[in-house]
Amino acid sequence: MQIGKKLKDLRQARGLTLRGLSSALEKKDITISHASLATWENNKGMPARENLADICKFYNIEPSWLMFSVDANENNQELVDSIAKLNNIDKAIVAEIIEVLQKNAPEKYLRKTD
């Protein structure tokens, strides 16, 4: 999923228009015009690093999710098929890796909230 789609989905999930989002950001001392937001949502440009950080803070999301992660539905079937083809020992290893990631994710990968 492209960044623009994610930004648009985040905004729409909060029931905001582009102008409404710009106003909501302004209340948090973040100045981003609705025109800039529209440019990013339409994948016609990318936010500067500072703007990206501000948007992620506003939505309480990690920049890495916005920049790199794919929608779970896009790759789940490929992942399930790949795991199904593994032998039992390799499946057990994958299960252990998943368990470790789930246990460590809050400390290692998620931004702490204020």
PDB file of N, CA and C in Angstrom:
ATOM      1  N   MET A   1       0.854  -1.180   0.000  1.00  0.00           N
ATOM      2  CA  MET A   1       0.000   0.000   0.000  1.00  0.00           C
ATOM      3  C   MET A   1       0.897   1.239   0.000  1.00  0.00           C
ATOM      4  N   GLN A   2       0.575   2.199  -0.820  1.00  0.00           N
ATOM      5  CA  GLN A   2       1.363   3.408  -0.928  1.00  0.00           C
ATOM      6  C   GLN A   2       1.100   4.348   0.244  1.00  0.00           C
ATOM      7  N   ILE A   3       2.085   5.205   0.496  1.00  0.00           N
ATOM      8  CA  ILE A   3       1.974   6.154   1.606  1.00  0.00           C
ATOM      9  C   ILE A   3       0.726   7.023   1.455  1.00  0.00           C
ATOM     10  N   GLY A   4       0.462   7.494   0.251  1.00  0.00           N
ATOM     11  CA  GLY A   4      -0.702   8.354   0.030  1.00  0.00           C
ATOM     12  C   GLY A   4      -1.993   7.692   0.457  1.00  0.00           C
ATOM     13  N   LYS A   5      -2.149   6.425   0.117  1.00  0.00           N
ATOM     14  CA  LYS A   5      -3.356   5.683   0.500  1.00  0.00           C
ATOM     15  C   LYS A   5      -3.439   5.551   2.013  1.00  0.00           C
ATOM     16  N   LYS A   6      -2.319   5.277   2.644  1.00  0.00           N
ATOM     17  CA  LYS A   6      -2.318   5.154   4.106  1.00  0.00           C
ATOM     18  C   LYS A   6      -2.688   6.481   4.759  1.00  0.00           C
ATOM     19  N   LEU A   7      -2.112   7.565   4.251  1.00  0.00           N
ATOM     20  CA  LEU A   7      -2.438   8.884   4.814  1.00  0.00           C
ATOM     21  C   LEU A   7      -3.916   9.210   4.639  1.00  0.00           C
ATOM     22  N   LYS A   8      -4.441   8.919   3.470  1.00  0.00           N
ATOM     23  CA  LYS A   8      -5.859   9.182   3.213  1.00  0.00           C
ATOM     24  C   LYS A   8      -6.737   8.318   4.110  1.00  0.00           C
ATOM     25  N   ASP A   9      -6.394   7.041   4.255  1.00  0.00           N
ATOM     26  CA  ASP A   9      -7.165   6.144   5.123  1.00  0.00           C
ATOM     27  C   ASP A   9      -7.136   6.610   6.576  1.00  0.00           C
ATOM     28  N   LEU A  10      -5.970   7.050   7.047  1.00  0.00           N
ATOM     29  CA  LEU A  10      -5.863   7.547   8.425  1.00  0.00           C
ATOM     30  C   LEU A  10      -6.750   8.771   8.631  1.00  0.00           C
ATOM     31  N   ARG A  11      -6.709   9.680   7.665  1.00  0.00           N
ATOM     32  CA  ARG A  11      -7.514  10.901   7.769  1.00  0.00           C
ATOM     33  C   ARG A  11      -9.002  10.583   7.740  1.00  0.00           C
ATOM     34  N   GLN A  12      -9.400   9.752   6.776  1.00  0.00           N
ATOM     35  CA  GLN A  12     -10.815   9.422   6.645  1.00  0.00           C
ATOM     36  C   GLN A  12     -11.326   8.627   7.842  1.00  0.00           C
ATOM     37  N   ALA A  13     -10.487   7.793   8.428  1.00  0.00           N
ATOM     38  CA  ALA A  13     -10.900   7.024   9.604  1.00  0.00           C
ATOM     39  C   ALA A  13     -11.244   7.942  10.776  1.00  0.00           C
ATOM     40  N   ARG A  14     -10.696   9.134  10.772  1.00  0.00           N
ATOM     41  CA  ARG A  14     -10.990  10.110  11.825  1.00  0.00           C
ATOM     42  C   ARG A  14     -12.074  11.093  11.408  1.00  0.00           C
ATOM     43  N   GLY A  15     -12.631  10.872  10.220  1.00  0.00           N
ATOM     44  CA  GLY A  15     -13.722  11.717   9.745  1.00  0.00           C
ATOM     45  C   GLY A  15     -13.292  13.131   9.412  1.00  0.00           C
ATOM     46  N   LEU A  16     -12.047  13.304   8.975  1.00  0.00           N
ATOM     47  CA  LEU A  16     -11.527  14.632   8.693  1.00  0.00           C
ATOM     48  C   LEU A  16     -11.440  14.889   7.193  1.00  0.00           C
ATOM     49  N   THR A  17     -11.720  16.118   6.808  1.00  0.00           N
ATOM     50  CA  THR A  17     -11.417  16.561   5.456  1.00  0.00           C
ATOM     51  C   THR A  17      -9.951  16.995   5.453  1.00  0.00           C
ATOM     52  N   LEU A  18      -9.416  17.318   4.273  1.00  0.00           N
ATOM     53  CA  LEU A  18      -8.042  17.812   4.224  1.00  0.00           C
ATOM     54  C   LEU A  18      -7.899  19.116   5.008  1.00  0.00           C
ATOM     55  N   ARG A  19      -8.870  20.009   4.858  1.00  0.00           N
ATOM     56  CA  ARG A  19      -8.837  21.264   5.623  1.00  0.00           C
ATOM     57  C   ARG A  19      -9.008  20.996   7.119  1.00  0.00           C
ATOM     58  N   GLY A  20      -9.861  20.035   7.442  1.00  0.00           N
ATOM     59  CA  GLY A  20     -10.060  19.679   8.850  1.00  0.00           C
ATOM     60  C   GLY A  20      -8.797  19.107   9.466  1.00  0.00           C
ATOM     61  N   LEU A  21      -8.090  18.289   8.716  1.00  0.00           N
ATOM     62  CA  LEU A  21      -6.831  17.742   9.218  1.00  0.00           C
ATOM     63  C   LEU A  21      -5.804  18.844   9.399  1.00  0.00           C
ATOM     64  N   SER A  22      -5.725  19.738   8.429  1.00  0.00           N
ATOM     65  CA  SER A  22      -4.795  20.858   8.542  1.00  0.00           C
ATOM     66  C   SER A  22      -5.092  21.679   9.798  1.00  0.00           C
ATOM     67  N   SER A  23      -6.373  21.901  10.080  1.00  0.00           N
ATOM     68  CA  SER A  23      -6.779  22.645  11.286  1.00  0.00           C
ATOM     69  C   SER A  23      -6.443  21.870  12.549  1.00  0.00           C
ATOM     70  N   ALA A  24      -6.686  20.556  12.532  1.00  0.00           N
ATOM     71  CA  ALA A  24      -6.380  19.726  13.703  1.00  0.00           C
ATOM     72  C   ALA A  24      -4.883  19.722  13.979  1.00  0.00           C
ATOM     73  N   LEU A  25      -4.085  19.679  12.934  1.00  0.00           N
ATOM     74  CA  LEU A  25      -2.632  19.726  13.095  1.00  0.00           C
ATOM     75  C   LEU A  25      -2.209  21.076  13.669  1.00  0.00           C
ATOM     76  N   GLU A  26      -2.844  22.142  13.175  1.00  0.00           N
ATOM     77  CA  GLU A  26      -2.536  23.494  13.647  1.00  0.00           C
ATOM     78  C   GLU A  26      -2.757  23.612  15.160  1.00  0.00           C
ATOM     79  N   LYS A  27      -3.792  22.959  15.670  1.00  0.00           N
ATOM     80  CA  LYS A  27      -4.068  22.981  17.109  1.00  0.00           C
ATOM     81  C   LYS A  27      -2.964  22.304  17.907  1.00  0.00           C
ATOM     82  N   LYS A  28      -2.180  21.472  17.243  1.00  0.00           N
ATOM     83  CA  LYS A  28      -1.048  20.796  17.888  1.00  0.00           C
ATOM     84  C   LYS A  28       0.269  21.496  17.533  1.00  0.00           C
ATOM     85  N   ASP A  29       0.159  22.732  17.057  1.00  0.00           N
ATOM     86  CA  ASP A  29       1.320  23.527  16.639  1.00  0.00           C
ATOM     87  C   ASP A  29       2.095  22.895  15.494  1.00  0.00           C
ATOM     88  N   ILE A  30       1.366  22.228  14.600  1.00  0.00           N
ATOM     89  CA  ILE A  30       1.957  21.639  13.401  1.00  0.00           C
ATOM     90  C   ILE A  30       1.336  22.356  12.207  1.00  0.00           C
ATOM     91  N   THR A  31       2.156  23.019  11.428  1.00  0.00           N
ATOM     92  CA  THR A  31       1.648  23.776  10.293  1.00  0.00           C
ATOM     93  C   THR A  31       1.926  23.015   8.999  1.00  0.00           C
ATOM     94  N   ILE A  32       0.875  22.429   8.453  1.00  0.00           N
ATOM     95  CA  ILE A  32       0.933  21.756   7.154  1.00  0.00           C
ATOM     96  C   ILE A  32      -0.339  22.137   6.409  1.00  0.00           C
ATOM     97  N   SER A  33      -0.185  22.684   5.231  1.00  0.00           N
ATOM     98  CA  SER A  33      -1.346  23.135   4.463  1.00  0.00           C
ATOM     99  C   SER A  33      -2.152  21.949   3.938  1.00  0.00           C
ATOM    100  N   HIS A  34      -3.430  22.208   3.699  1.00  0.00           N
ATOM    101  CA  HIS A  34      -4.266  21.149   3.136  1.00  0.00           C
ATOM    102  C   HIS A  34      -3.798  20.797   1.730  1.00  0.00           C
ATOM    103  N   ALA A  35      -3.197  21.764   1.024  1.00  0.00           N
ATOM    104  CA  ALA A  35      -2.674  21.494  -0.320  1.00  0.00           C
ATOM    105  C   ALA A  35      -1.504  20.505  -0.255  1.00  0.00           C
ATOM    106  N   SER A  36      -0.636  20.668   0.729  1.00  0.00           N
ATOM    107  CA  SER A  36       0.475  19.720   0.897  1.00  0.00           C
ATOM    108  C   SER A  36      -0.050  18.341   1.241  1.00  0.00           C
ATOM    109  N   LEU A  37      -1.030  18.297   2.126  1.00  0.00           N
ATOM    110  CA  LEU A  37      -1.623  17.005   2.505  1.00  0.00           C
ATOM    111  C   LEU A  37      -2.225  16.313   1.289  1.00  0.00           C
ATOM    112  N   ALA A  38      -2.906  17.079   0.439  1.00  0.00           N
ATOM    113  CA  ALA A  38      -3.512  16.516  -0.776  1.00  0.00           C
ATOM    114  C   ALA A  38      -2.432  15.984  -1.719  1.00  0.00           C
ATOM    115  N   THR A  39      -1.338  16.723  -1.837  1.00  0.00           N
ATOM    116  CA  THR A  39      -0.227  16.286  -2.693  1.00  0.00           C
ATOM    117  C   THR A  39       0.301  14.937  -2.229  1.00  0.00           C
ATOM    118  N   TRP A  40       0.470  14.785  -0.940  1.00  0.00           N
ATOM    119  CA  TRP A  40       1.004  13.525  -0.404  1.00  0.00           C
ATOM    120  C   TRP A  40       0.005  12.390  -0.566  1.00  0.00           C
ATOM    121  N   GLU A  41      -1.274  12.677  -0.284  1.00  0.00           N
ATOM    122  CA  GLU A  41      -2.306  11.641  -0.410  1.00  0.00           C
ATOM    123  C   GLU A  41      -2.450  11.153  -1.851  1.00  0.00           C
ATOM    124  N   ASN A  42      -2.181  12.025  -2.793  1.00  0.00           N
ATOM    125  CA  ASN A  42      -2.287  11.659  -4.207  1.00  0.00           C
ATOM    126  C   ASN A  42      -0.967  11.138  -4.777  1.00  0.00           C
ATOM    127  N   ASN A  43       0.000  10.875  -3.893  1.00  0.00           N
ATOM    128  CA  ASN A  43       1.316  10.354  -4.289  1.00  0.00           C
ATOM    129  C   ASN A  43       1.998  11.220  -5.339  1.00  0.00           C
ATOM    130  N   LYS A  44       1.801  12.523  -5.220  1.00  0.00           N
ATOM    131  CA  LYS A  44       2.455  13.472  -6.127  1.00  0.00           C
ATOM    132  C   LYS A  44       3.701  14.063  -5.485  1.00  0.00           C
ATOM    133  N   GLY A  45       3.954  13.710  -4.246  1.00  0.00           N
ATOM    134  CA  GLY A  45       5.116  14.182  -3.509  1.00  0.00           C
ATOM    135  C   GLY A  45       5.194  13.461  -2.183  1.00  0.00           C
ATOM    136  N   MET A  46       6.311  13.664  -1.510  1.00  0.00           N
ATOM    137  CA  MET A  46       6.534  13.018  -0.204  1.00  0.00           C
ATOM    138  C   MET A  46       6.715  14.086   0.860  1.00  0.00           C
ATOM    139  N   PRO A  47       6.239  13.819   2.073  1.00  0.00           N
ATOM    140  CA  PRO A  47       6.470  14.784   3.152  1.00  0.00           C
ATOM    141  C   PRO A  47       7.960  14.860   3.490  1.00  0.00           C
ATOM    142  N   ALA A  48       8.395  16.039   3.867  1.00  0.00           N
ATOM    143  CA  ALA A  48       9.754  16.198   4.392  1.00  0.00           C
ATOM    144  C   ALA A  48       9.850  15.428   5.699  1.00  0.00           C
ATOM    145  N   ARG A  49      11.054  15.124   6.107  1.00  0.00           N
ATOM    146  CA  ARG A  49      11.282  14.332   7.324  1.00  0.00           C
ATOM    147  C   ARG A  49      10.551  14.927   8.530  1.00  0.00           C
ATOM    148  N   GLU A  50      10.622  16.244   8.688  1.00  0.00           N
ATOM    149  CA  GLU A  50       9.974  16.890   9.835  1.00  0.00           C
ATOM    150  C   GLU A  50       8.459  16.737   9.771  1.00  0.00           C
ATOM    151  N   ASN A  51       7.911  16.915   8.572  1.00  0.00           N
ATOM    152  CA  ASN A  51       6.462  16.760   8.402  1.00  0.00           C
ATOM    153  C   ASN A  51       6.039  15.317   8.638  1.00  0.00           C
ATOM    154  N   LEU A  52       6.834  14.393   8.165  1.00  0.00           N
ATOM    155  CA  LEU A  52       6.545  12.978   8.372  1.00  0.00           C
ATOM    156  C   LEU A  52       6.513  12.660   9.869  1.00  0.00           C
ATOM    157  N   ALA A  53       7.485  13.169  10.595  1.00  0.00           N
ATOM    158  CA  ALA A  53       7.525  12.945  12.050  1.00  0.00           C
ATOM    159  C   ALA A  53       6.306  13.551  12.733  1.00  0.00           C
ATOM    160  N   ASP A  54       5.916  14.749  12.310  1.00  0.00           N
ATOM    161  CA  ASP A  54       4.743  15.411  12.904  1.00  0.00           C
ATOM    162  C   ASP A  54       3.457  14.630  12.621  1.00  0.00           C
ATOM    163  N   ILE A  55       3.312  14.167  11.392  1.00  0.00           N
ATOM    164  CA  ILE A  55       2.107  13.410  11.030  1.00  0.00           C
ATOM    165  C   ILE A  55       2.048  12.101  11.827  1.00  0.00           C
ATOM    166  N   CYS A  56       3.178  11.423  11.935  1.00  0.00           N
ATOM    167  CA  CYS A  56       3.209  10.160  12.684  1.00  0.00           C
ATOM    168  C   CYS A  56       2.888  10.392  14.156  1.00  0.00           C
ATOM    169  N   LYS A  57       3.393  11.480  14.699  1.00  0.00           N
ATOM    170  CA  LYS A  57       3.083  11.813  16.090  1.00  0.00           C
ATOM    171  C   LYS A  57       1.593  12.092  16.248  1.00  0.00           C
ATOM    172  N   PHE A  58       1.024  12.854  15.319  1.00  0.00           N
ATOM    173  CA  PHE A  58      -0.396  13.181  15.366  1.00  0.00           C
ATOM    174  C   PHE A  58      -1.255  11.921  15.336  1.00  0.00           C
ATOM    175  N   TYR A  59      -0.925  10.986  14.439  1.00  0.00           N
ATOM    176  CA  TYR A  59      -1.703   9.753  14.303  1.00  0.00           C
ATOM    177  C   TYR A  59      -1.253   8.651  15.269  1.00  0.00           C
ATOM    178  N   ASN A  60      -0.165   8.908  16.000  1.00  0.00           N
ATOM    179  CA  ASN A  60       0.408   7.926  16.926  1.00  0.00           C
ATOM    180  C   ASN A  60       0.777   6.624  16.199  1.00  0.00           C
ATOM    181  N   ILE A  61       1.514   6.796  15.108  1.00  0.00           N
ATOM    182  CA  ILE A  61       1.986   5.652  14.332  1.00  0.00           C
ATOM    183  C   ILE A  61       3.496   5.763  14.158  1.00  0.00           C
ATOM    184  N   GLU A  62       4.115   4.670  13.829  1.00  0.00           N
ATOM    185  CA  GLU A  62       5.542   4.635  13.560  1.00  0.00           C
ATOM    186  C   GLU A  62       5.819   5.043  12.119  1.00  0.00           C
ATOM    187  N   PRO A  63       6.829   5.858  11.881  1.00  0.00           N
ATOM    188  CA  PRO A  63       7.194   6.192  10.500  1.00  0.00           C
ATOM    189  C   PRO A  63       7.498   4.948   9.669  1.00  0.00           C
ATOM    190  N   SER A  64       8.070   3.937  10.283  1.00  0.00           N
ATOM    191  CA  SER A  64       8.399   2.711   9.540  1.00  0.00           C
ATOM    192  C   SER A  64       7.136   2.042   9.005  1.00  0.00           C
ATOM    193  N   TRP A  65       6.039   2.099   9.758  1.00  0.00           N
ATOM    194  CA  TRP A  65       4.787   1.519   9.253  1.00  0.00           C
ATOM    195  C   TRP A  65       4.309   2.296   8.037  1.00  0.00           C
ATOM    196  N   LEU A  66       4.357   3.607   8.161  1.00  0.00           N
ATOM    197  CA  LEU A  66       3.879   4.447   7.071  1.00  0.00           C
ATOM    198  C   LEU A  66       4.743   4.276   5.827  1.00  0.00           C
ATOM    199  N   MET A  67       6.043   4.185   6.017  1.00  0.00           N
ATOM    200  CA  MET A  67       6.970   4.136   4.888  1.00  0.00           C
ATOM    201  C   MET A  67       7.125   2.746   4.272  1.00  0.00           C
ATOM    202  N   PHE A  68       7.103   1.703   5.109  1.00  0.00           N
ATOM    203  CA  PHE A  68       7.537   0.416   4.601  1.00  0.00           C
ATOM    204  C   PHE A  68       6.551  -0.727   4.703  1.00  0.00           C
ATOM    205  N   SER A  69       5.693  -0.731   5.687  1.00  0.00           N
ATOM    206  CA  SER A  69       4.872  -1.928   5.872  1.00  0.00           C
ATOM    207  C   SER A  69       3.796  -2.024   4.803  1.00  0.00           C
ATOM    208  N   VAL A  70       3.439  -3.245   4.507  1.00  0.00           N
ATOM    209  CA  VAL A  70       2.374  -3.494   3.544  1.00  0.00           C
ATOM    210  C   VAL A  70       1.111  -3.844   4.306  1.00  0.00           C
ATOM    211  N   ASP A  71       0.012  -3.661   3.660  1.00  0.00           N
ATOM    212  CA  ASP A  71      -1.257  -4.042   4.257  1.00  0.00           C
ATOM    213  C   ASP A  71      -1.246  -5.540   4.507  1.00  0.00           C
ATOM    214  N   ALA A  72      -1.708  -5.959   5.654  1.00  0.00           N
ATOM    215  CA  ALA A  72      -1.665  -7.371   6.024  1.00  0.00           C
ATOM    216  C   ALA A  72      -2.351  -8.254   4.993  1.00  0.00           C
ATOM    217  N   ASN A  73      -3.437  -7.786   4.423  1.00  0.00           N
ATOM    218  CA  ASN A  73      -4.174  -8.610   3.465  1.00  0.00           C
ATOM    219  C   ASN A  73      -3.420  -8.834   2.166  1.00  0.00           C
ATOM    220  N   GLU A  74      -2.488  -7.944   1.836  1.00  0.00           N
ATOM    221  CA  GLU A  74      -1.772  -8.052   0.576  1.00  0.00           C
ATOM    222  C   GLU A  74      -0.841  -9.252   0.533  1.00  0.00           C
ATOM    223  N   ASN A  75      -0.215  -9.587   1.648  1.00  0.00           N
ATOM    224  CA  ASN A  75       0.802 -10.634   1.629  1.00  0.00           C
ATOM    225  C   ASN A  75       0.500 -11.823   2.535  1.00  0.00           C
ATOM    226  N   ASN A  76      -0.617 -11.814   3.220  1.00  0.00           N
ATOM    227  CA  ASN A  76      -0.920 -12.919   4.132  1.00  0.00           C
ATOM    228  C   ASN A  76      -0.959 -14.265   3.430  1.00  0.00           C
ATOM    229  N   GLN A  77      -1.608 -14.359   2.300  1.00  0.00           N
ATOM    230  CA  GLN A  77      -1.748 -15.642   1.634  1.00  0.00           C
ATOM    231  C   GLN A  77      -0.399 -16.177   1.176  1.00  0.00           C
ATOM    232  N   GLU A  78       0.458 -15.297   0.657  1.00  0.00           N
ATOM    233  CA  GLU A  78       1.799 -15.720   0.258  1.00  0.00           C
ATOM    234  C   GLU A  78       2.566 -16.265   1.456  1.00  0.00           C
ATOM    235  N   LEU A  79       2.446 -15.585   2.577  1.00  0.00           N
ATOM    236  CA  LEU A  79       3.135 -16.014   3.794  1.00  0.00           C
ATOM    237  C   LEU A  79       2.607 -17.361   4.268  1.00  0.00           C
ATOM    238  N   VAL A  80       1.308 -17.516   4.296  1.00  0.00           N
ATOM    239  CA  VAL A  80       0.696 -18.782   4.716  1.00  0.00           C
ATOM    240  C   VAL A  80       1.144 -19.911   3.794  1.00  0.00           C
ATOM    241  N   ASP A  81       1.143 -19.659   2.499  1.00  0.00           N
ATOM    242  CA  ASP A  81       1.573 -20.680   1.542  1.00  0.00           C
ATOM    243  C   ASP A  81       3.037 -21.050   1.737  1.00  0.00           C
ATOM    244  N   SER A  82       3.873 -20.051   1.985  1.00  0.00           N
ATOM    245  CA  SER A  82       5.303 -20.314   2.194  1.00  0.00           C
ATOM    246  C   SER A  82       5.541 -21.141   3.451  1.00  0.00           C
ATOM    247  N   ILE A  83       4.847 -20.808   4.517  1.00  0.00           N
ATOM    248  CA  ILE A  83       5.014 -21.555   5.766  1.00  0.00           C
ATOM    249  C   ILE A  83       4.492 -22.976   5.607  1.00  0.00           C
ATOM    250  N   ALA A  84       3.399 -23.140   4.889  1.00  0.00           N
ATOM    251  CA  ALA A  84       2.817 -24.471   4.690  1.00  0.00           C
ATOM    252  C   ALA A  84       3.785 -25.411   3.978  1.00  0.00           C
ATOM    253  N   LYS A  85       4.652 -24.871   3.150  1.00  0.00           N
ATOM    254  CA  LYS A  85       5.605 -25.691   2.395  1.00  0.00           C
ATOM    255  C   LYS A  85       6.821 -26.116   3.214  1.00  0.00           C
ATOM    256  N   LEU A  86       6.998 -25.535   4.394  1.00  0.00           N
ATOM    257  CA  LEU A  86       8.158 -25.862   5.232  1.00  0.00           C
ATOM    258  C   LEU A  86       8.000 -27.226   5.886  1.00  0.00           C
ATOM    259  N   ASN A  87       9.142 -27.835   6.235  1.00  0.00           N
ATOM    260  CA  ASN A  87       9.072 -29.076   7.011  1.00  0.00           C
ATOM    261  C   ASN A  87       8.756 -28.724   8.463  1.00  0.00           C
ATOM    262  N   ASN A  88       8.462 -29.706   9.274  1.00  0.00           N
ATOM    263  CA  ASN A  88       8.013 -29.467  10.651  1.00  0.00           C
ATOM    264  C   ASN A  88       9.056 -28.759  11.509  1.00  0.00           C
ATOM    265  N   ILE A  89      10.319 -29.074  11.290  1.00  0.00           N
ATOM    266  CA  ILE A  89      11.377 -28.411  12.075  1.00  0.00           C
ATOM    267  C   ILE A  89      11.413 -26.923  11.730  1.00  0.00           C
ATOM    268  N   ASP A  90      11.359 -26.604  10.438  1.00  0.00           N
ATOM    269  CA  ASP A  90      11.371 -25.201  10.028  1.00  0.00           C
ATOM    270  C   ASP A  90      10.111 -24.463  10.490  1.00  0.00           C
ATOM    271  N   LYS A  91       8.978 -25.137  10.495  1.00  0.00           N
ATOM    272  CA  LYS A  91       7.740 -24.523  11.003  1.00  0.00           C
ATOM    273  C   LYS A  91       7.883 -24.182  12.481  1.00  0.00           C
ATOM    274  N   ALA A  92       8.527 -25.079  13.234  1.00  0.00           N
ATOM    275  CA  ALA A  92       8.748 -24.828  14.663  1.00  0.00           C
ATOM    276  C   ALA A  92       9.665 -23.616  14.861  1.00  0.00           C
ATOM    277  N   ILE A  93      10.676 -23.493  14.010  1.00  0.00           N
ATOM    278  CA  ILE A  93      11.583 -22.345  14.095  1.00  0.00           C
ATOM    279  C   ILE A  93      10.823 -21.050  13.795  1.00  0.00           C
ATOM    280  N   VAL A  94       9.999 -21.059  12.770  1.00  0.00           N
ATOM    281  CA  VAL A  94       9.195 -19.876  12.432  1.00  0.00           C
ATOM    282  C   VAL A  94       8.276 -19.521  13.600  1.00  0.00           C
ATOM    283  N   ALA A  95       7.673 -20.511  14.220  1.00  0.00           N
ATOM    284  CA  ALA A  95       6.789 -20.265  15.367  1.00  0.00           C
ATOM    285  C   ALA A  95       7.564 -19.613  16.510  1.00  0.00           C
ATOM    286  N   GLU A  96       8.792 -20.070  16.749  1.00  0.00           N
ATOM    287  CA  GLU A  96       9.623 -19.477  17.808  1.00  0.00           C
ATOM    288  C   GLU A  96       9.989 -18.036  17.468  1.00  0.00           C
ATOM    289  N   ILE A  97      10.300 -17.788  16.220  1.00  0.00           N
ATOM    290  CA  ILE A  97      10.637 -16.425  15.798  1.00  0.00           C
ATOM    291  C   ILE A  97       9.442 -15.501  16.012  1.00  0.00           C
ATOM    292  N   ILE A  98       8.276 -15.962  15.638  1.00  0.00           N
ATOM    293  CA  ILE A  98       7.058 -15.157  15.826  1.00  0.00           C
ATOM    294  C   ILE A  98       6.838 -14.868  17.305  1.00  0.00           C
ATOM    295  N   GLU A  99       7.035 -15.873  18.136  1.00  0.00           N
ATOM    296  CA  GLU A  99       6.867 -15.690  19.577  1.00  0.00           C
ATOM    297  C   GLU A  99       7.845 -14.650  20.121  1.00  0.00           C
ATOM    298  N   VAL A 100       9.087 -14.711  19.704  1.00  0.00           N
ATOM    299  CA  VAL A 100      10.090 -13.742  20.152  1.00  0.00           C
ATOM    300  C   VAL A 100       9.722 -12.334  19.686  1.00  0.00           C
ATOM    301  N   LEU A 101       9.321 -12.207  18.430  1.00  0.00           N
ATOM    302  CA  LEU A 101       8.932 -10.892  17.913  1.00  0.00           C
ATOM    303  C   LEU A 101       7.739 -10.318  18.665  1.00  0.00           C
ATOM    304  N   GLN A 102       6.763 -11.159  18.974  1.00  0.00           N
ATOM    305  CA  GLN A 102       5.586 -10.680  19.699  1.00  0.00           C
ATOM    306  C   GLN A 102       5.940 -10.250  21.113  1.00  0.00           C
ATOM    307  N   LYS A 103       6.837 -10.958  21.742  1.00  0.00           N
ATOM    308  CA  LYS A 103       7.233 -10.593  23.106  1.00  0.00           C
ATOM    309  C   LYS A 103       8.060  -9.322  23.135  1.00  0.00           C
ATOM    310  N   ASN A 104       8.902  -9.113  22.130  1.00  0.00           N
ATOM    311  CA  ASN A 104       9.811  -7.977  22.125  1.00  0.00           C
ATOM    312  C   ASN A 104       9.267  -6.752  21.409  1.00  0.00           C
ATOM    313  N   ALA A 105       8.218  -6.906  20.648  1.00  0.00           N
ATOM    314  CA  ALA A 105       7.725  -5.796  19.835  1.00  0.00           C
ATOM    315  C   ALA A 105       7.423  -4.529  20.633  1.00  0.00           C
ATOM    316  N   PRO A 106       6.753  -4.607  21.764  1.00  0.00           N
ATOM    317  CA  PRO A 106       6.445  -3.350  22.452  1.00  0.00           C
ATOM    318  C   PRO A 106       7.693  -2.554  22.831  1.00  0.00           C
ATOM    319  N   GLU A 107       8.722  -3.219  23.319  1.00  0.00           N
ATOM    320  CA  GLU A 107       9.913  -2.497  23.732  1.00  0.00           C
ATOM    321  C   GLU A 107      10.780  -2.085  22.546  1.00  0.00           C
ATOM    322  N   LYS A 108      10.849  -2.926  21.541  1.00  0.00           N
ATOM    323  CA  LYS A 108      11.793  -2.704  20.456  1.00  0.00           C
ATOM    324  C   LYS A 108      11.243  -1.891  19.304  1.00  0.00           C
ATOM    325  N   TYR A 109       9.979  -2.066  18.976  1.00  0.00           N
ATOM    326  CA  TYR A 109       9.489  -1.535  17.719  1.00  0.00           C
ATOM    327  C   TYR A 109       8.423  -0.463  17.835  1.00  0.00           C
ATOM    328  N   LEU A 110       7.770  -0.345  18.954  1.00  0.00           N
ATOM    329  CA  LEU A 110       6.693   0.634  19.075  1.00  0.00           C
ATOM    330  C   LEU A 110       7.181   1.888  19.781  1.00  0.00           C
ATOM    331  N   ARG A 111       6.714   3.041  19.318  1.00  0.00           N
ATOM    332  CA  ARG A 111       7.076   4.291  19.936  1.00  0.00           C
ATOM    333  C   ARG A 111       6.335   4.429  21.253  1.00  0.00           C
ATOM    334  N   LYS A 112       7.053   4.823  22.278  1.00  0.00           N
ATOM    335  CA  LYS A 112       6.425   5.010  23.582  1.00  0.00           C
ATOM    336  C   LYS A 112       5.586   6.281  23.539  1.00  0.00           C
ATOM    337  N   THR A 113       4.397   6.217  24.133  1.00  0.00           N
ATOM    338  CA  THR A 113       3.516   7.372  24.168  1.00  0.00           C
ATOM    339  C   THR A 113       3.850   8.217  25.392  1.00  0.00           C
ATOM    340  N   ASP A 114       3.556   9.507  25.290  1.00  0.00           N
ATOM    341  CA  ASP A 114       3.847  10.425  26.401  1.00  0.00           C
ATOM    342  C   ASP A 114       2.914  10.230  27.560  1.00  0.00           C
TER     343      ASP A 114
END
